[in-house]
């Protein structure tokens, strides 16, 4: 029977970060994925590494730790694997949050002040300064806040680099291999069923992203992780239009909302190839992949409102993805109380790229009994929002 120290289920950015951190700690790691590695939610992401969209609390703490760890991790991967494999298009370009309506000024200022007290660099700028920073920005700027620590990378390249490190340390990564249950002996994980076979292991990490709820149910340890769909438009390559990640102030409210109905808020940024990415939408439609033209129209209209220069620019393609959503908007990171050796790392919704390094480090810290990189309490698996059995 095939063996590994730990099997990580899910080869997206979170699974890759967990596998990298565990293999760096000395474990022999096998990563399996139901599809192509880095081909699911990660491939549908914009590559955001953001502090600006998070209110003070446990998620911001995890984001701050990750923002510190990303450059360190990239340098470590470059030293281990070489520049070509570790090329992830890291851009610490900063972000600009813009209120285009007067009634959004107050909430934006309150959030920025709270973030500053939490240690985030957040500088209020007037309309003239905002337009100096982004000359193509709308003239209708009521207020703006600059976040110099916001960054961007290419998520597929980042996940691929971390998985390459796992392989270089003696582990393995397998696509098109679906895990569908655990082998449990005396309440402890002894293996995982993958395809027609079984892999013996001492620990399993459920890092299945939007499918984490499905695997949890198959394993006999259901968790409340649900899919929430998002769409992104990609323009044809353009001359330089946007320097930073720029988004409307109502984006923060959309991120925190639990509404089932469609929500659209303008998020605009350029890429290294000259294309412009236009988001963001959030919609709870299960795993329905049908293209909804109205969503794309609303994305385009919201972007033009923020950057009028984009009117008439050709759209090269549109893509969507399913983000792993939890009812309390916090990731699930830690060991399952129902089976020793079953660990979870999911529920990051649209923030997985930015939260990945600290998630991997936290999981490894907990597994090894080390001092955790951040307080793990609010991410526990046995909280009412995640496990039905403990709800009151």
Tab-separated table of C-alpha atoms in Angstrom:
chain	number	residue	atom	x	y	z
A	1	UNK	CA	0.000	0.000	0.000
A	2	UNK	CA	1.240	3.461	-0.857
A	3	UNK	CA	2.187	5.618	2.143
A	4	UNK	CA	2.809	9.255	3.012
A	5	UNK	CA	3.154	11.227	6.222
A	6	UNK	CA	0.306	13.528	5.214
A	7	UNK	CA	-2.047	13.705	2.242
A	8	UNK	CA	-3.208	17.193	1.261
A	9	UNK	CA	-6.453	17.086	-0.690
A	10	UNK	CA	-6.575	20.059	-3.021
A	11	UNK	CA	-3.770	21.476	-5.166
A	12	UNK	CA	-4.952	25.073	-5.245
A	13	UNK	CA	-3.168	27.952	-3.549
A	14	UNK	CA	-4.231	26.933	-0.019
A	15	UNK	CA	-3.425	23.243	-0.489
A	16	UNK	CA	-0.105	24.182	-2.082
A	17	UNK	CA	0.769	26.514	0.808
A	18	UNK	CA	-0.113	23.848	3.381
A	19	UNK	CA	1.882	21.209	1.507
A	20	UNK	CA	4.859	23.560	1.184
A	21	UNK	CA	4.849	24.428	4.886
A	22	UNK	CA	4.485	20.790	5.947
A	23	UNK	CA	7.216	19.570	3.603
A	24	UNK	CA	9.486	22.391	4.796
A	25	UNK	CA	8.917	21.033	8.316
A	26	UNK	CA	10.178	17.626	7.236
A	27	UNK	CA	7.008	15.722	6.336
A	28	UNK	CA	6.682	13.549	3.232
A	29	UNK	CA	3.649	15.084	1.572
A	30	UNK	CA	1.395	13.777	-1.167
A	31	UNK	CA	-0.970	16.287	-2.780
A	32	UNK	CA	-3.986	15.040	-4.728
A	33	UNK	CA	-6.582	17.018	-6.649
A	34	UNK	CA	-9.821	16.081	-8.380
A	35	UNK	CA	-8.725	18.129	-11.426
A	36	UNK	CA	-5.602	19.845	-12.690
A	37	UNK	CA	-3.302	21.258	-9.980
A	38	UNK	CA	-3.965	24.991	-9.542
A	39	UNK	CA	-6.785	24.632	-12.061
A	40	UNK	CA	-9.865	25.339	-9.930
A	41	UNK	CA	-10.582	28.366	-7.767
A	42	UNK	CA	-6.937	29.443	-7.910
A	43	UNK	CA	-7.011	29.684	-11.709
A	44	UNK	CA	-10.093	31.904	-11.444
A	45	UNK	CA	-8.478	34.363	-9.018
A	46	UNK	CA	-7.079	37.830	-9.619
A	47	UNK	CA	-4.026	37.310	-7.414
A	48	UNK	CA	-4.998	39.734	-4.670
A	49	UNK	CA	-2.807	40.114	-1.596
A	50	UNK	CA	-4.898	42.668	0.273
A	51	UNK	CA	-5.053	44.306	3.673
A	52	UNK	CA	-7.350	47.121	2.549
A	53	UNK	CA	-10.569	45.099	2.346
A	54	UNK	CA	-10.456	43.591	5.832
A	55	UNK	CA	-11.764	45.036	9.082
A	56	UNK	CA	-9.674	44.539	12.236
A	57	UNK	CA	-10.058	41.021	13.556
A	58	UNK	CA	-8.734	37.511	12.990
A	59	UNK	CA	-8.846	37.606	9.173
A	60	UNK	CA	-6.862	40.848	9.086
A	61	UNK	CA	-4.345	39.334	11.521
A	62	UNK	CA	-3.934	36.387	9.150
A	63	UNK	CA	-3.623	38.776	6.187
A	64	UNK	CA	-0.940	40.873	7.906
A	65	UNK	CA	1.053	37.737	8.696
A	66	UNK	CA	0.686	36.532	5.108
A	67	UNK	CA	1.722	39.897	3.664
A	68	UNK	CA	4.902	39.627	5.705
A	69	UNK	CA	5.477	36.004	4.694
A	70	UNK	CA	4.855	36.255	0.933
A	71	UNK	CA	8.151	38.026	0.033
A	72	UNK	CA	10.075	35.730	2.374
A	73	UNK	CA	8.475	32.648	0.842
A	74	UNK	CA	9.132	33.830	-2.712
A	75	UNK	CA	12.802	34.434	-1.935
A	76	UNK	CA	13.065	31.030	-0.284
A	77	UNK	CA	11.502	29.315	-3.304
A	78	UNK	CA	13.789	31.219	-5.645
A	79	UNK	CA	16.861	30.086	-3.708
A	80	UNK	CA	15.632	26.473	-3.702
A	81	UNK	CA	14.184	26.155	-7.201
A	82	UNK	CA	15.743	28.910	-9.294
A	83	UNK	CA	14.370	32.121	-10.728
A	84	UNK	CA	12.351	30.578	-13.566
A	85	UNK	CA	10.324	28.112	-11.495
A	86	UNK	CA	9.816	30.602	-8.668
A	87	UNK	CA	8.672	33.443	-10.930
A	88	UNK	CA	5.267	34.477	-9.573
A	89	UNK	CA	4.931	38.066	-10.923
A	90	UNK	CA	4.992	39.604	-7.451
A	91	UNK	CA	3.950	43.273	-7.606
A	92	UNK	CA	3.845	45.258	-4.329
A	93	UNK	CA	2.035	48.055	-6.143
A	94	UNK	CA	-0.367	49.197	-3.442
A	95	UNK	CA	-4.083	49.794	-3.563
A	96	UNK	CA	-6.455	52.729	-3.760
A	97	UNK	CA	-9.987	52.553	-2.362
A	98	UNK	CA	-12.286	55.190	-3.814
A	99	UNK	CA	-15.619	56.546	-2.604
A	100	UNK	CA	-17.541	58.096	-5.501
A	101	UNK	CA	-20.554	59.076	-3.388
A	102	UNK	CA	-20.580	61.419	-0.386
A	103	UNK	CA	-22.438	58.945	1.814
A	104	UNK	CA	-19.537	56.482	1.462
A	105	UNK	CA	-16.972	58.917	2.864
A	106	UNK	CA	-17.770	58.314	6.523
A	107	UNK	CA	-17.680	54.505	6.465
A	108	UNK	CA	-14.437	54.567	4.451
A	109	UNK	CA	-12.778	56.909	6.960
A	110	UNK	CA	-13.949	54.845	9.937
A	111	UNK	CA	-12.610	51.617	8.421
A	112	UNK	CA	-9.267	53.188	7.545
A	113	UNK	CA	-8.818	54.565	11.067
A	114	UNK	CA	-9.609	51.161	12.594
A	115	UNK	CA	-7.126	49.516	10.225
A	116	UNK	CA	-4.421	52.032	11.164
A	117	UNK	CA	-4.936	51.183	14.829
A	118	UNK	CA	-4.408	47.535	13.829
A	119	UNK	CA	-1.060	48.383	12.214
A	120	UNK	CA	-2.100	48.714	8.551
A	121	UNK	CA	-0.681	51.574	6.498
A	122	UNK	CA	-3.737	53.513	5.315
A	123	UNK	CA	-3.399	57.125	4.162
A	124	UNK	CA	-6.392	59.287	3.334
A	125	UNK	CA	-5.899	61.277	0.120
A	126	UNK	CA	-8.022	63.988	-1.449
A	127	UNK	CA	-9.572	63.807	-4.896
A	128	UNK	CA	-6.748	65.717	-6.584
A	129	UNK	CA	-4.097	63.429	-5.100
A	130	UNK	CA	-6.074	60.338	-6.021
A	131	UNK	CA	-6.207	61.517	-9.635
A	132	UNK	CA	-2.478	62.274	-9.591
A	133	UNK	CA	-1.914	58.680	-8.483
A	134	UNK	CA	-4.362	57.316	-11.087
A	135	UNK	CA	-4.744	59.886	-13.887
A	136	UNK	CA	-7.542	57.936	-15.628
A	137	UNK	CA	-9.668	57.759	-12.486
A	138	UNK	CA	-13.171	59.258	-12.557
A	139	UNK	CA	-13.534	62.935	-11.669
A	140	UNK	CA	-16.273	62.006	-9.190
A	141	UNK	CA	-14.059	61.183	-6.213
A	142	UNK	CA	-15.570	62.036	-2.837
A	143	UNK	CA	-12.758	60.442	-0.788
A	144	UNK	CA	-9.969	57.908	-1.187
A	145	UNK	CA	-7.522	55.908	0.933
A	146	UNK	CA	-4.134	54.677	-0.235
A	147	UNK	CA	-2.920	51.269	1.002
A	148	UNK	CA	0.773	50.909	0.044
A	149	UNK	CA	1.010	47.343	1.390
A	150	UNK	CA	-1.558	45.869	-1.004
A	151	UNK	CA	0.068	43.620	-3.591
A	152	UNK	CA	-0.636	41.234	-6.442
A	153	UNK	CA	0.850	38.050	-7.869
A	154	UNK	CA	-0.014	35.426	-10.464
A	155	UNK	CA	-1.834	32.754	-8.436
A	156	UNK	CA	-1.300	29.783	-10.751
A	157	UNK	CA	2.434	30.478	-10.912
A	158	UNK	CA	2.582	30.855	-7.122
A	159	UNK	CA	0.758	27.578	-6.465
A	160	UNK	CA	2.854	25.779	-9.073
A	161	UNK	CA	6.079	27.018	-7.475
A	162	UNK	CA	5.042	25.781	-4.033
A	163	UNK	CA	4.046	22.403	-5.435
A	164	UNK	CA	7.397	22.206	-7.224
A	165	UNK	CA	9.082	22.700	-3.852
A	166	UNK	CA	7.039	19.830	-2.414
A	167	UNK	CA	8.263	17.576	-5.226
A	168	UNK	CA	11.866	18.695	-4.796
A	169	UNK	CA	11.697	17.610	-1.146
A	170	UNK	CA	10.588	14.097	-1.997
A	171	UNK	CA	6.820	14.573	-2.078
A	172	UNK	CA	4.441	14.172	-4.989
A	173	UNK	CA	1.528	15.991	-6.630
A	174	UNK	CA	-1.208	14.188	-8.575
A	175	UNK	CA	-4.007	15.677	-10.585
A	176	UNK	CA	-7.220	13.945	-11.675
A	177	UNK	CA	-7.214	11.897	-8.473
A	178	UNK	CA	-10.374	12.339	-6.431
A	179	UNK	CA	-10.372	11.586	-2.710
A	180	UNK	CA	-13.674	10.195	-1.495
A	181	UNK	CA	-13.298	9.034	2.082
A	182	UNK	CA	-11.078	8.277	5.057
A	183	UNK	CA	-9.720	5.145	6.635
A	184	UNK	CA	-10.180	5.587	10.386
A	185	UNK	CA	-8.862	3.247	13.078
A	186	UNK	CA	-9.853	3.830	16.714
A	187	UNK	CA	-10.943	7.392	15.951
A	188	UNK	CA	-7.699	8.315	14.198
A	189	UNK	CA	-6.970	8.788	10.502
A	190	UNK	CA	-5.004	5.889	9.065
A	191	UNK	CA	-5.448	6.583	5.371
A	192	UNK	CA	-7.495	8.168	2.622
A	193	UNK	CA	-9.338	6.529	-0.244
A	194	UNK	CA	-8.284	7.992	-3.589
A	195	UNK	CA	-9.758	6.633	-6.795
A	196	UNK	CA	-9.769	2.852	-6.589
A	197	UNK	CA	-6.975	2.662	-4.023
A	198	UNK	CA	-6.012	3.699	-0.516
A	199	UNK	CA	-3.056	5.762	0.660
A	200	UNK	CA	-1.867	5.047	4.196
A	201	UNK	CA	-1.036	8.213	6.129
A	202	UNK	CA	-1.098	9.708	9.571
A	203	UNK	CA	-2.870	12.926	8.621
A	204	UNK	CA	-5.166	14.281	5.927
A	205	UNK	CA	-5.684	17.981	5.124
A	206	UNK	CA	-9.019	18.964	3.607
A	207	UNK	CA	-7.949	21.886	1.414
A	208	UNK	CA	-10.600	21.321	-1.249
A	209	UNK	CA	-11.715	24.940	-1.464
A	210	UNK	CA	-15.389	25.161	-2.525
A	211	UNK	CA	-15.572	21.356	-2.491
A	212	UNK	CA	-14.375	21.112	1.132
A	213	UNK	CA	-17.939	20.579	2.293
A	214	UNK	CA	-18.357	17.699	-0.127
A	215	UNK	CA	-15.203	15.949	1.023
A	216	UNK	CA	-16.038	16.588	4.678
A	217	UNK	CA	-19.428	14.913	4.201
A	218	UNK	CA	-17.829	11.957	2.377
A	219	UNK	CA	-15.316	11.620	5.199
A	220	UNK	CA	-18.033	11.606	7.863
A	221	UNK	CA	-16.979	15.027	9.143
A	222	UNK	CA	-19.193	17.601	7.391
A	223	UNK	CA	-18.219	21.278	7.483
A	224	UNK	CA	-20.247	24.271	6.340
A	225	UNK	CA	-18.110	25.386	3.388
A	226	UNK	CA	-20.204	26.492	0.408
A	227	UNK	CA	-19.434	27.728	-3.122
A	228	UNK	CA	-19.872	31.409	-3.926
A	229	UNK	CA	-19.358	32.273	-7.570
A	230	UNK	CA	-17.384	35.242	-8.890
A	231	UNK	CA	-16.762	36.516	-12.420
A	232	UNK	CA	-13.879	38.513	-13.906
A	233	UNK	CA	-13.571	40.360	-17.227
A	234	UNK	CA	-10.214	40.593	-19.001
A	235	UNK	CA	-9.609	43.379	-21.520
A	236	UNK	CA	-7.317	43.238	-24.506
A	237	UNK	CA	-3.775	44.510	-23.742
A	238	UNK	CA	-3.787	48.279	-23.295
A	239	UNK	CA	-1.304	51.100	-22.872
A	240	UNK	CA	-0.725	51.852	-19.198
A	241	UNK	CA	-4.122	52.687	-17.659
A	242	UNK	CA	-4.080	51.559	-13.999
A	243	UNK	CA	-1.043	51.583	-11.709
A	244	UNK	CA	-2.529	50.081	-8.560
A	245	UNK	CA	-5.377	47.899	-7.503
A	246	UNK	CA	-8.304	50.329	-7.455
A	247	UNK	CA	-11.732	49.498	-6.150
A	248	UNK	CA	-14.917	51.183	-5.063
A	249	UNK	CA	-15.531	51.639	-1.347
A	250	UNK	CA	-18.629	49.422	-1.396
A	251	UNK	CA	-16.449	46.395	-2.231
A	252	UNK	CA	-15.683	45.871	1.468
A	253	UNK	CA	-19.394	45.584	2.281
A	254	UNK	CA	-19.866	43.107	-0.577
A	255	UNK	CA	-17.062	40.913	0.755
A	256	UNK	CA	-18.633	40.801	4.218
A	257	UNK	CA	-22.187	40.243	3.027
A	258	UNK	CA	-24.017	36.927	3.352
A	259	UNK	CA	-26.700	37.802	0.796
A	260	UNK	CA	-27.622	35.168	-1.749
A	261	UNK	CA	-28.458	37.799	-4.367
A	262	UNK	CA	-25.900	38.998	-6.892
A	263	UNK	CA	-23.541	41.715	-5.666
A	264	UNK	CA	-21.225	43.667	-7.952
A	265	UNK	CA	-18.604	46.202	-6.944
A	266	UNK	CA	-15.928	47.757	-9.160
A	267	UNK	CA	-12.421	46.316	-8.816
A	268	UNK	CA	-9.916	47.304	-11.498
A	269	UNK	CA	-6.234	46.449	-11.909
A	270	UNK	CA	-3.671	45.878	-14.607
A	271	UNK	CA	-1.457	42.842	-15.137
A	272	UNK	CA	2.141	42.454	-16.248
A	273	UNK	CA	0.934	41.640	-19.780
A	274	UNK	CA	-1.026	44.896	-20.148
A	275	UNK	CA	-4.505	43.442	-19.774
A	276	UNK	CA	-6.909	44.951	-17.253
A	277	UNK	CA	-8.812	42.695	-14.863
A	278	UNK	CA	-12.329	43.832	-13.965
A	279	UNK	CA	-14.228	42.385	-11.016
A	280	UNK	CA	-15.866	41.759	-8.710
A	281	UNK	CA	-19.084	39.796	-8.453
A	282	UNK	CA	-20.399	37.533	-5.701
A	283	UNK	CA	-23.337	35.206	-6.118
A	284	UNK	CA	-24.514	32.059	-4.352
A	285	UNK	CA	-25.693	29.788	-7.160
A	286	UNK	CA	-24.278	26.456	-6.012
A	287	UNK	CA	-21.955	24.986	-8.622
A	288	UNK	CA	-23.904	26.407	-11.572
A	289	UNK	CA	-21.310	27.350	-14.214
A	290	UNK	CA	-23.734	28.969	-16.674
A	291	UNK	CA	-22.448	32.269	-18.047
A	292	UNK	CA	-24.765	35.092	-16.994
A	293	UNK	CA	-24.550	38.019	-19.370
A	294	UNK	CA	-26.181	40.413	-16.895
A	295	UNK	CA	-23.342	39.817	-14.438
A	296	UNK	CA	-20.795	40.719	-17.113
A	297	UNK	CA	-22.748	43.844	-18.059
A	298	UNK	CA	-22.840	45.031	-14.471
A	299	UNK	CA	-19.117	44.393	-14.061
A	300	UNK	CA	-18.392	46.449	-17.179
A	301	UNK	CA	-20.659	49.308	-16.088
A	302	UNK	CA	-19.136	49.466	-12.616
A	303	UNK	CA	-15.605	49.562	-14.059
A	304	UNK	CA	-16.459	52.357	-16.509
A	305	UNK	CA	-17.945	54.360	-13.645
A	306	UNK	CA	-14.587	54.159	-11.873
A	307	UNK	CA	-12.409	54.472	-15.000
A	308	UNK	CA	-14.353	56.151	-17.851
A	309	UNK	CA	-11.403	55.523	-20.183
A	310	UNK	CA	-12.417	51.847	-20.268
A	311	UNK	CA	-15.635	52.620	-22.175
A	312	UNK	CA	-15.422	50.905	-25.547
A	313	UNK	CA	-12.303	48.896	-24.685
A	314	UNK	CA	-12.585	45.355	-26.124
A	315	UNK	CA	-13.042	42.511	-23.661
A	316	UNK	CA	-10.822	39.575	-24.566
A	317	UNK	CA	-12.458	37.009	-22.313
A	318	UNK	CA	-14.429	36.410	-19.134
A	319	UNK	CA	-13.899	33.723	-16.554
A	320	UNK	CA	-15.463	32.650	-13.300
A	321	UNK	CA	-14.679	30.585	-10.279
A	322	UNK	CA	-16.228	29.225	-7.109
A	323	UNK	CA	-14.898	30.642	-3.862
A	324	UNK	CA	-15.122	28.687	-0.605
A	325	UNK	CA	-17.538	30.565	1.638
A	326	UNK	CA	-18.335	30.056	5.328
A	327	UNK	CA	-21.358	31.642	7.051
A	328	UNK	CA	-19.188	33.681	9.434
A	329	UNK	CA	-16.718	34.731	6.689
A	330	UNK	CA	-13.696	33.204	8.422
A	331	UNK	CA	-11.459	30.396	7.184
A	332	UNK	CA	-11.509	26.955	8.758
A	333	UNK	CA	-7.993	26.052	9.905
A	334	UNK	CA	-7.217	23.290	12.370
A	335	UNK	CA	-7.812	19.709	13.414
A	336	UNK	CA	-11.265	18.201	13.266
A	337	UNK	CA	-12.532	17.207	16.739
A	338	UNK	CA	-14.306	14.149	15.328
A	339	UNK	CA	-11.266	12.345	13.887
A	340	UNK	CA	-7.707	12.793	15.085
A	341	UNK	CA	-5.467	13.427	12.112
A	342	UNK	CA	-8.128	15.090	9.949
A	343	UNK	CA	-7.244	18.734	9.394
A	344	UNK	CA	-9.052	21.486	7.531
A	345	UNK	CA	-7.754	24.518	5.633
A	346	UNK	CA	-10.546	26.102	3.632
A	347	UNK	CA	-13.264	28.751	3.640
A	348	UNK	CA	-11.066	31.695	2.602
A	349	UNK	CA	-13.606	32.808	-0.022
A	350	UNK	CA	-11.936	35.379	-2.340
A	351	UNK	CA	-8.972	36.038	-0.043
A	352	UNK	CA	-7.158	32.711	-0.388
A	353	UNK	CA	-4.264	34.086	-2.434
A	354	UNK	CA	-3.449	36.710	0.155
A	355	UNK	CA	-3.984	34.412	3.155
A	356	UNK	CA	-2.170	31.338	1.818
A	357	UNK	CA	1.330	31.566	3.371
A	358	UNK	CA	0.076	32.254	6.902
A	359	UNK	CA	-2.569	29.520	6.536
A	360	UNK	CA	0.098	26.987	5.615
A	361	UNK	CA	2.380	28.153	8.404
A	362	UNK	CA	-0.456	28.091	10.961
A	363	UNK	CA	-1.481	24.560	9.969
A	364	UNK	CA	2.121	23.341	10.270
A	365	UNK	CA	2.527	25.125	13.615
A	366	UNK	CA	-0.595	23.458	14.993
A	367	UNK	CA	0.335	20.038	13.627
A	368	UNK	CA	3.808	20.253	15.163
A	369	UNK	CA	2.700	21.868	18.425
A	370	UNK	CA	4.722	25.030	17.795
A	371	UNK	CA	3.785	28.562	18.816
A	372	UNK	CA	1.261	29.565	16.122
A	373	UNK	CA	2.010	32.371	13.686
A	374	UNK	CA	-1.387	33.914	14.590
A	375	UNK	CA	-4.030	33.141	17.200
A	376	UNK	CA	-5.905	30.109	15.803
A	377	UNK	CA	-8.938	30.367	18.082
A	378	UNK	CA	-11.401	32.041	15.673
A	379	UNK	CA	-10.489	29.634	12.857
A	380	UNK	CA	-11.284	26.502	14.855
A	381	UNK	CA	-13.235	23.737	13.138
A	382	UNK	CA	-15.565	23.197	16.101
A	383	UNK	CA	-17.301	26.574	15.954
A	384	UNK	CA	-21.065	26.855	15.461
A	385	UNK	CA	-20.889	28.423	12.000
A	386	UNK	CA	-18.939	25.467	10.624
A	387	UNK	CA	-20.093	22.294	12.387
A	388	UNK	CA	-23.831	21.793	12.750
A	389	UNK	CA	-23.459	19.507	15.769
A	390	UNK	CA	-22.218	22.360	17.984
A	391	UNK	CA	-24.795	24.957	16.955
A	392	UNK	CA	-27.170	26.203	19.604
